[in-house]
Coordinates of C-alpha atoms and ligand atoms in Angstrom, one line a residue:
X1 CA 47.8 138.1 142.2
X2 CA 49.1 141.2 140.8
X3 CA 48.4 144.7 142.7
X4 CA 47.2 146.8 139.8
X5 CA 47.6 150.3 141.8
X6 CA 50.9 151.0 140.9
X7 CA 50.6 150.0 137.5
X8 CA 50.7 153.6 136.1
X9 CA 54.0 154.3 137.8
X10 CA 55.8 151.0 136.1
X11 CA 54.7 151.9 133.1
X12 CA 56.3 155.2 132.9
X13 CA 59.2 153.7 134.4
X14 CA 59.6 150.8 132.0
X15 CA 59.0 153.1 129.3
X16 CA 62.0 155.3 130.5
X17 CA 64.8 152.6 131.2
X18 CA 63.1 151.3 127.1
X19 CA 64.5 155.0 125.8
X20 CA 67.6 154.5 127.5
X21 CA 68.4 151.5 126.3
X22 CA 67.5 152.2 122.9
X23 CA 69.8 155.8 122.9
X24 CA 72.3 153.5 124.4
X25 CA 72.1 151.2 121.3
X26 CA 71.6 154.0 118.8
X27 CA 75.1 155.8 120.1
X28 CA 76.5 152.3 119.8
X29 CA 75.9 151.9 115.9
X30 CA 77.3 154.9 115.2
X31 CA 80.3 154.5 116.6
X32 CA 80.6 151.4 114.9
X33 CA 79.7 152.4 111.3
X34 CA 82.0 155.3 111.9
X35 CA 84.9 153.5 113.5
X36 CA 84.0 150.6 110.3
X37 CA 84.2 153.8 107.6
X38 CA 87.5 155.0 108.9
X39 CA 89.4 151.5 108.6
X40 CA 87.3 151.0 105.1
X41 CA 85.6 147.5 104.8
X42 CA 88.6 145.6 103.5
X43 CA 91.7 147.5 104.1
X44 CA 94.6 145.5 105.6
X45 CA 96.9 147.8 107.6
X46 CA 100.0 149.4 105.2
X47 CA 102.4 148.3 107.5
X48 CA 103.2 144.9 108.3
X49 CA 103.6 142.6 110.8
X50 CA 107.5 140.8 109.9
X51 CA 108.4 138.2 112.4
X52 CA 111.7 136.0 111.8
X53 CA 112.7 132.5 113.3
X54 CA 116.1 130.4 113.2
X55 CA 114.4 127.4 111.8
X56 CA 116.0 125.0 109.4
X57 CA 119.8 125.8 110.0
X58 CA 118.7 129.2 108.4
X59 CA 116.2 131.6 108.5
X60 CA 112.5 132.2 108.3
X61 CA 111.1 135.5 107.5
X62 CA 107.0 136.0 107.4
X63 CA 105.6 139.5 106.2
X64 CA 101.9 140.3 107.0
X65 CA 99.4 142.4 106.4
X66 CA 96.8 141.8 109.0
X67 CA 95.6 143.4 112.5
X68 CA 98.8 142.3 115.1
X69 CA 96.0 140.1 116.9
X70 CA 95.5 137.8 113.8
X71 CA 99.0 138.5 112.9
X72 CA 100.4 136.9 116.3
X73 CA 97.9 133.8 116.3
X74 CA 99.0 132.4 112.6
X75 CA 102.8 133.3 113.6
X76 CA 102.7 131.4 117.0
X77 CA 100.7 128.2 114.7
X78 CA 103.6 128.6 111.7
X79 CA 106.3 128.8 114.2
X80 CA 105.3 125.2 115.8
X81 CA 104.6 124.1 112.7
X82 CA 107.6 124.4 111.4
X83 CA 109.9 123.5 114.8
X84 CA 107.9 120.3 114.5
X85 CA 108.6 119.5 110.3
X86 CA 112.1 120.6 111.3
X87 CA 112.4 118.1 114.4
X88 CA 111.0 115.1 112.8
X89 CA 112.8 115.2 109.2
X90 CA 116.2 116.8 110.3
X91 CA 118.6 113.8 109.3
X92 CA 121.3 115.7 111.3
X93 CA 119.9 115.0 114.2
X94 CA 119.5 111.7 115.8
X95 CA 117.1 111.9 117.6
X96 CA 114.5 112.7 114.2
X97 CA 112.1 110.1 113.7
X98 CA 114.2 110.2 110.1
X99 CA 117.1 109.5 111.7
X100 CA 115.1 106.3 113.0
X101 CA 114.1 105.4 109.7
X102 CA 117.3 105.5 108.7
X103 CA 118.9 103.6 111.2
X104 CA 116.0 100.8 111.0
X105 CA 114.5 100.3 107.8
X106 CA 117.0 98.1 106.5
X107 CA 116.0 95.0 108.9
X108 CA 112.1 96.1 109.5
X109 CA 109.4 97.9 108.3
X110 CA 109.2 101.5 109.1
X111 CA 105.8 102.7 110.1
X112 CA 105.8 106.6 109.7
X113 CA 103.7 109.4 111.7
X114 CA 101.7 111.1 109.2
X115 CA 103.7 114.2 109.2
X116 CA 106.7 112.0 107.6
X117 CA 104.6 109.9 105.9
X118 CA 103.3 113.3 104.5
X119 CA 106.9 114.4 103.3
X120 CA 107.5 111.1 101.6
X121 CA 104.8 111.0 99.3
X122 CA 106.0 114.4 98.2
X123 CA 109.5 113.4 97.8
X124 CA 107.9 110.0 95.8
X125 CA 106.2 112.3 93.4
X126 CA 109.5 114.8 93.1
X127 CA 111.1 111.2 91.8
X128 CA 108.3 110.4 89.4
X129 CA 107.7 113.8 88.0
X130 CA 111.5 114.3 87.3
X131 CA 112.4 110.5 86.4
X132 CA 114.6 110.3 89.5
X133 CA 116.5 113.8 88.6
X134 CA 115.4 114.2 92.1
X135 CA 116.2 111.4 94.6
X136 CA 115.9 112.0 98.7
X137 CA 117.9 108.2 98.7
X138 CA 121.0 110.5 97.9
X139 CA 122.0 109.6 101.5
X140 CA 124.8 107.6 100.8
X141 CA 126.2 110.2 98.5
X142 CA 126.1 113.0 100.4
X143 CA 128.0 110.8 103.2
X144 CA 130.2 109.6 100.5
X145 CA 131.2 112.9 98.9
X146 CA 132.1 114.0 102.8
X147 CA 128.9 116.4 103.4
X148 CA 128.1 114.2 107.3
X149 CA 132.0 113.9 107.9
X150 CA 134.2 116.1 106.6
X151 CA 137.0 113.7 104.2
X152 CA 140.7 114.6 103.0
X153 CA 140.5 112.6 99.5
X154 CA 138.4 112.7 97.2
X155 CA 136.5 109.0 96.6
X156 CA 137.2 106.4 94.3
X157 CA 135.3 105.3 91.3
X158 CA 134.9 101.8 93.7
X159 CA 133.5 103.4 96.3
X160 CA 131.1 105.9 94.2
X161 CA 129.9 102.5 92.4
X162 CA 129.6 100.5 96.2
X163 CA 127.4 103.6 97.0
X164 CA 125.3 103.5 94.0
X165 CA 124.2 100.3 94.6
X166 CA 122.5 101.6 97.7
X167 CA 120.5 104.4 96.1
X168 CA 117.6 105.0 94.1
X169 CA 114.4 105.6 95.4
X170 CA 113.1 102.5 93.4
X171 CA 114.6 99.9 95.7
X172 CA 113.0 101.6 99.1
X173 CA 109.0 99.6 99.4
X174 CA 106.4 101.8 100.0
X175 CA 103.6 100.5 101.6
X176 CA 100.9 102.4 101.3
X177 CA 98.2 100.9 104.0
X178 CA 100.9 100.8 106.5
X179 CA 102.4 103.7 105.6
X180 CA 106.0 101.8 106.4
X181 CA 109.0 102.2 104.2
X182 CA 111.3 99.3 104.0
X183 CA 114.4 99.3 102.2
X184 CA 115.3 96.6 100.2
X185 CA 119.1 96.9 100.2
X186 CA 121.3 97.9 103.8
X187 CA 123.1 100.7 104.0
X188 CA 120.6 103.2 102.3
X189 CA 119.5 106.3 103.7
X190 CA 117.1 109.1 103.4
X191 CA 117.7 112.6 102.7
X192 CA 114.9 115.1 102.6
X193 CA 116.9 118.5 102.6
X194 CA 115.8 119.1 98.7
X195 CA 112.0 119.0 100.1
X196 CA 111.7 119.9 103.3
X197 CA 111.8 124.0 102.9
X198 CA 109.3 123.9 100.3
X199 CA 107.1 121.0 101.9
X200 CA 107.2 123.4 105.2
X201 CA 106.5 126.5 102.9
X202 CA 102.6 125.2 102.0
X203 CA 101.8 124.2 105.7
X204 CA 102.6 127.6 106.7
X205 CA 100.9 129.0 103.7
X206 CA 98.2 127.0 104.6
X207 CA 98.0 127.9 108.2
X208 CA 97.9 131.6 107.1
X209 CA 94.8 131.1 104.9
X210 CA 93.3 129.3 108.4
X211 CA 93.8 132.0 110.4
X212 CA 92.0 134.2 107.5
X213 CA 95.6 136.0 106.3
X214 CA 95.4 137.0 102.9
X215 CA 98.1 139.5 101.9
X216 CA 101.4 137.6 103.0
X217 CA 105.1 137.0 102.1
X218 CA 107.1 133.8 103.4
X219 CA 110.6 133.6 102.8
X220 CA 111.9 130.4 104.1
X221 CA 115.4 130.5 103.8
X222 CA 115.3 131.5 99.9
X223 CA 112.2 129.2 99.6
X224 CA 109.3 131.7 99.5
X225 CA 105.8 132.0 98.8
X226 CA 103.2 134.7 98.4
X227 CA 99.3 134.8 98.6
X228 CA 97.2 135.8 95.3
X229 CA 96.3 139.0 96.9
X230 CA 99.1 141.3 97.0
X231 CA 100.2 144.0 99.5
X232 CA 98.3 146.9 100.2
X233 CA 98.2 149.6 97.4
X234 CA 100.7 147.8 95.1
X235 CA 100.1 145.5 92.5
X236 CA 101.6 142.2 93.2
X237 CA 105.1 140.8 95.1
X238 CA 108.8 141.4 93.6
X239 CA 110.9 138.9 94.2
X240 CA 114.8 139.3 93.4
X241 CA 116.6 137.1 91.4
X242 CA 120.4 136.3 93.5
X243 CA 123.2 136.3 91.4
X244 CA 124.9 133.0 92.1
X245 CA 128.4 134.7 91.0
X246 CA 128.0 137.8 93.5
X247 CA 125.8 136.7 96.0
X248 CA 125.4 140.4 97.3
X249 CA 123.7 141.2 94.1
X250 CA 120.6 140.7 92.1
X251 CA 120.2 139.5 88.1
X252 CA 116.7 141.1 88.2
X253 CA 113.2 140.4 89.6
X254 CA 110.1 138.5 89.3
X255 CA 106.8 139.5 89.6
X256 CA 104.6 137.6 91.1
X257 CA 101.0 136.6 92.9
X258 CA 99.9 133.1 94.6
X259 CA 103.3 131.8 93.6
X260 CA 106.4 129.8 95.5
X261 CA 110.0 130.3 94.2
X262 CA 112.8 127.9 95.0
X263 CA 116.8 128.7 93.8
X264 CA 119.6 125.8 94.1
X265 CA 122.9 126.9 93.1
X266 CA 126.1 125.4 94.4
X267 CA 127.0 129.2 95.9
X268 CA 124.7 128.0 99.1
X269 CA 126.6 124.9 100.3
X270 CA 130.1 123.4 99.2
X271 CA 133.3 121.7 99.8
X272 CA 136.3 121.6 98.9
X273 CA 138.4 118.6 98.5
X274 CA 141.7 118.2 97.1
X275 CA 141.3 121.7 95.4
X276 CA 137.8 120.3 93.6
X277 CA 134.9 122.5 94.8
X278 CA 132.0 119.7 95.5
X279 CA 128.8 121.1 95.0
X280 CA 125.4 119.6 97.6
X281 CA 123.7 118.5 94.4
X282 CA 124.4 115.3 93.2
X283 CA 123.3 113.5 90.3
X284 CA 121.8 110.2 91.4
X285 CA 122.4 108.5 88.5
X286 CA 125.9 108.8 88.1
X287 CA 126.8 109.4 91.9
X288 CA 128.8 112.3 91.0
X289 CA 128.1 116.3 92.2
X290 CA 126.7 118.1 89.8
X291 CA 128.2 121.0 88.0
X292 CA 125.0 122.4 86.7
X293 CA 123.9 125.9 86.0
X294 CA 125.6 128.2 88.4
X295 CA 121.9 128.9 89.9
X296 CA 118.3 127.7 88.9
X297 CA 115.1 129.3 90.0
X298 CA 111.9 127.7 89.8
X299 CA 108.8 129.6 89.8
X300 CA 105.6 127.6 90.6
X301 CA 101.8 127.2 92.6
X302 CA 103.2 124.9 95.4
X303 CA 106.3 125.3 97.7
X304 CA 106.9 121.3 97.2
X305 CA 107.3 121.3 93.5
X306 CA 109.4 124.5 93.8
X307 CA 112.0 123.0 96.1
X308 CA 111.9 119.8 94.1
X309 CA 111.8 121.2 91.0
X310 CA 115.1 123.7 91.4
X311 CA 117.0 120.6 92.9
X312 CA 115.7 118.4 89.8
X313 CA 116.3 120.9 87.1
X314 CA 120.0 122.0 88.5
X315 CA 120.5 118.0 87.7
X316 CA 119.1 117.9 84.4
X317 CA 119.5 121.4 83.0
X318 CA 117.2 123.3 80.9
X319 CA 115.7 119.8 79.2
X320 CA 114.7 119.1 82.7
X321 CA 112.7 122.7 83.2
X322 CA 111.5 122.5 79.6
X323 CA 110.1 118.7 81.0
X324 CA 108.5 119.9 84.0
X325 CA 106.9 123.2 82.4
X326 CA 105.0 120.9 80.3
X327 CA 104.0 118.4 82.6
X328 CA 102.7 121.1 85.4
X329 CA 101.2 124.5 84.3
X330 CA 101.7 127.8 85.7
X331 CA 105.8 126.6 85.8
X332 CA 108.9 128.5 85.3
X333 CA 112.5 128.5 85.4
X334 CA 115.0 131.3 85.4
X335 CA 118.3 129.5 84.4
X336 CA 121.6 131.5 85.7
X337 CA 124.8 130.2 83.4
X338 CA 128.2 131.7 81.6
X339 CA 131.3 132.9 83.8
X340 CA 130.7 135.8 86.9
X341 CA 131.2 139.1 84.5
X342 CA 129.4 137.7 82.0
X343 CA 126.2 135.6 83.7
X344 CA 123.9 134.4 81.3
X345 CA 120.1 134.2 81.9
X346 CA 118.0 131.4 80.6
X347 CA 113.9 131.7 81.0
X348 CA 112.0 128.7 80.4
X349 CA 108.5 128.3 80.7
X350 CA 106.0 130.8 82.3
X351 CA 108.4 132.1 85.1
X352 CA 106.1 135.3 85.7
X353 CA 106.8 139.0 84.6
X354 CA 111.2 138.9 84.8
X355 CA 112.1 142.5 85.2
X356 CA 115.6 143.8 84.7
X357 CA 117.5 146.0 87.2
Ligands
AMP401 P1 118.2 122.3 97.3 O1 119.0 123.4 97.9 O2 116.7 122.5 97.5 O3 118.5 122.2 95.8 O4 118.5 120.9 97.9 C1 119.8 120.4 98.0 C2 119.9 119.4 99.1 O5 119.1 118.2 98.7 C3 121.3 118.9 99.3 O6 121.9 119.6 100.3 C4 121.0 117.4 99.8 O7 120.6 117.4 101.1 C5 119.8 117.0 98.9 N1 120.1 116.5 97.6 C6 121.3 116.5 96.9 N2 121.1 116.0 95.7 C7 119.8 115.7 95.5 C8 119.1 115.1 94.5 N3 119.6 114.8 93.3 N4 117.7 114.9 94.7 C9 117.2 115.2 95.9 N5 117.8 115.7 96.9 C10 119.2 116.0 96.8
MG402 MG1 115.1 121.9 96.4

């Protein structure tokens, strides 16, 4: 039972520890709502958090504008995201599970993880969309035309034809409940480097909007991508336009929000063979590289489709861009042509607000 003598004493203590507790709580709020006024409800920090990795044989760059805490969880996610992509689709490297297909798919049925598998489907659709302007079975060609092992002469119209029969994207099987690729003639072989910035540039934009990010810039090498919201007191993201005659400089600048921007030119990677400059593009249809526009830029809502898209419309010129504008919307091309003191600028499409320098 309960001794009821000292009940008046409890009480007032009770009561005393209850004021306490609830000054404690009061001061407590206050701070808060003060400490929430200052920072304002919804504004990011001005200055960003920039991080850069050696990934891809070149360079990422990721701009945000977020506290560091959030800033250093989706950058430690992005960065072994893309080490992974990088590892499992680098056909340089033999150890890739690409590198595997490669060397296998000829005799068996390759069953892919679903991060290749993944990449594949993408690279399918890049084939449909641009009626095989853009063609990851390039393999052969790209070995051919000396980009694996560096070559003295320049090939033969025999050997260009040999290696045509062992492209095109129509004679590798897809099966789609094994998720296996099987080629149907030997000696074909994969080649994913017209994909694989922009496929990596929407899983990192998509980790971003996981870890709540939503004011960010991803430069992937020249691939890049930026969220719909913009950076802090400015109005969208300016992106420069390279000049593919003067690196150093720019033709301009795009304005953009919630886009991804890819640029092909032959400036980035070439040989030269016999005094001919070879260019990394190659037309899969003729087995030739491809002179093209001296630099294409391709302004669209998914990294994939960017990266695809610049590759496919360097091949097929502005018909090409004028092709894929109408099949997806929100697409754009800036087309970079003419000699280097006189470059000629092409738009095609919506490409965004182009803004001379
Ligand atoms: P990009 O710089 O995105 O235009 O990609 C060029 C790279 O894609 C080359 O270095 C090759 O690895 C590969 N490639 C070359 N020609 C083609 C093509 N017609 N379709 C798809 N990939 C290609
Ligand atoms: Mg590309």
């Amino acid at each position: 039972m309960e001794n009821t003598e000292h009940r008046p004493a409890r009480d007032e203590q009770t009561r005393r520890r209850l004021i306490t507790l609830l000054t404690m709580v009061g001061a407590l709020v206050t701070l808060l709502i003060i400490v929430h006024q200052k920072a304002g409800p919804d504004l990011p920090p001005t200055q960003p958090v920039v991080r850069e990795f050696a990934i891809f044989d070149s360079y990422a760059r990721i701009t945000l504008w977020t506290d560091r805490d959030t800033a250093e969880g989706a950058l430690a996610a992005c960065a072994g995201d893309m080490r992974a992509i990088h590892d499992t689709i680098n056909n340089y490297d033999e150890e890739s599970e690409l590198s595997a297909l490669n060397r296998t798919a000829a005799t068996a049925p390759f069953v892919c993880s679903d991060l290749l598998w993944d990449v594949l489907q993408a690279a399918r659709e890049g084939y449909e969309i641009s009626e095989g302007a853009f063609d990851v079975s390039v393999g052969p060609l790209m070995a051919l035309w000396g980009f694996h092992q560096k070559r003295d002469g320049l090939p033969t119209d025999e050997e260009i034809a040999a290696a045509l029969e062992t492209v095109g994207l129509d004679r590798v099987q897809f099966d789609d409940r094994a998720r296996s690729v099987r080629f149907s003639v030997p000696g074909m072989s994969l080649d994913l480097g017209g994909i694989a910035k922009g496929y990596a540039l929407d899983r990192v934009m998509d980790i971003l909007r996981r870890h709540h990010v939503s004011r960010a810039l991803v430069d992937l090498g020249g691939n890049i991508a930026c969220t719909d919201l913009p950076p802090p007191q400015r109005e969208a993201f300016y992106v420069g336009i390279r000049d593919p005659f003067d690196t150093g400089a720019m033709l301009g600048r795009i304005r953009v929000l919630g886009r991804s921007l890819a640029t092909s030119g032959n400036y980035e990677r070439r040989l030269v063979i016999q005094g001919r400059t070879i260019g990394h593009i190659i037309d899969p249809r003729t087995g030739h590289p491809v002179k093209g526009p001296a630099g294409v830029t391709a302004i669209t809502t998914s990294g994939r489709n960017s990266d695809v898209f610049s590759t496919a419309v360097f091949v097929g010129g502005a018909p090409m861009a004028q092709r894929l504008c109408n099949a997806v919307p929100d697409t754009g091309f800036v087309l970079i042509s003419g000699l280097p003191d006189a470059p000629v600028r092409t738009i095609v499409g919506d490409a965004g607000v182009v803004i001379d320098e």
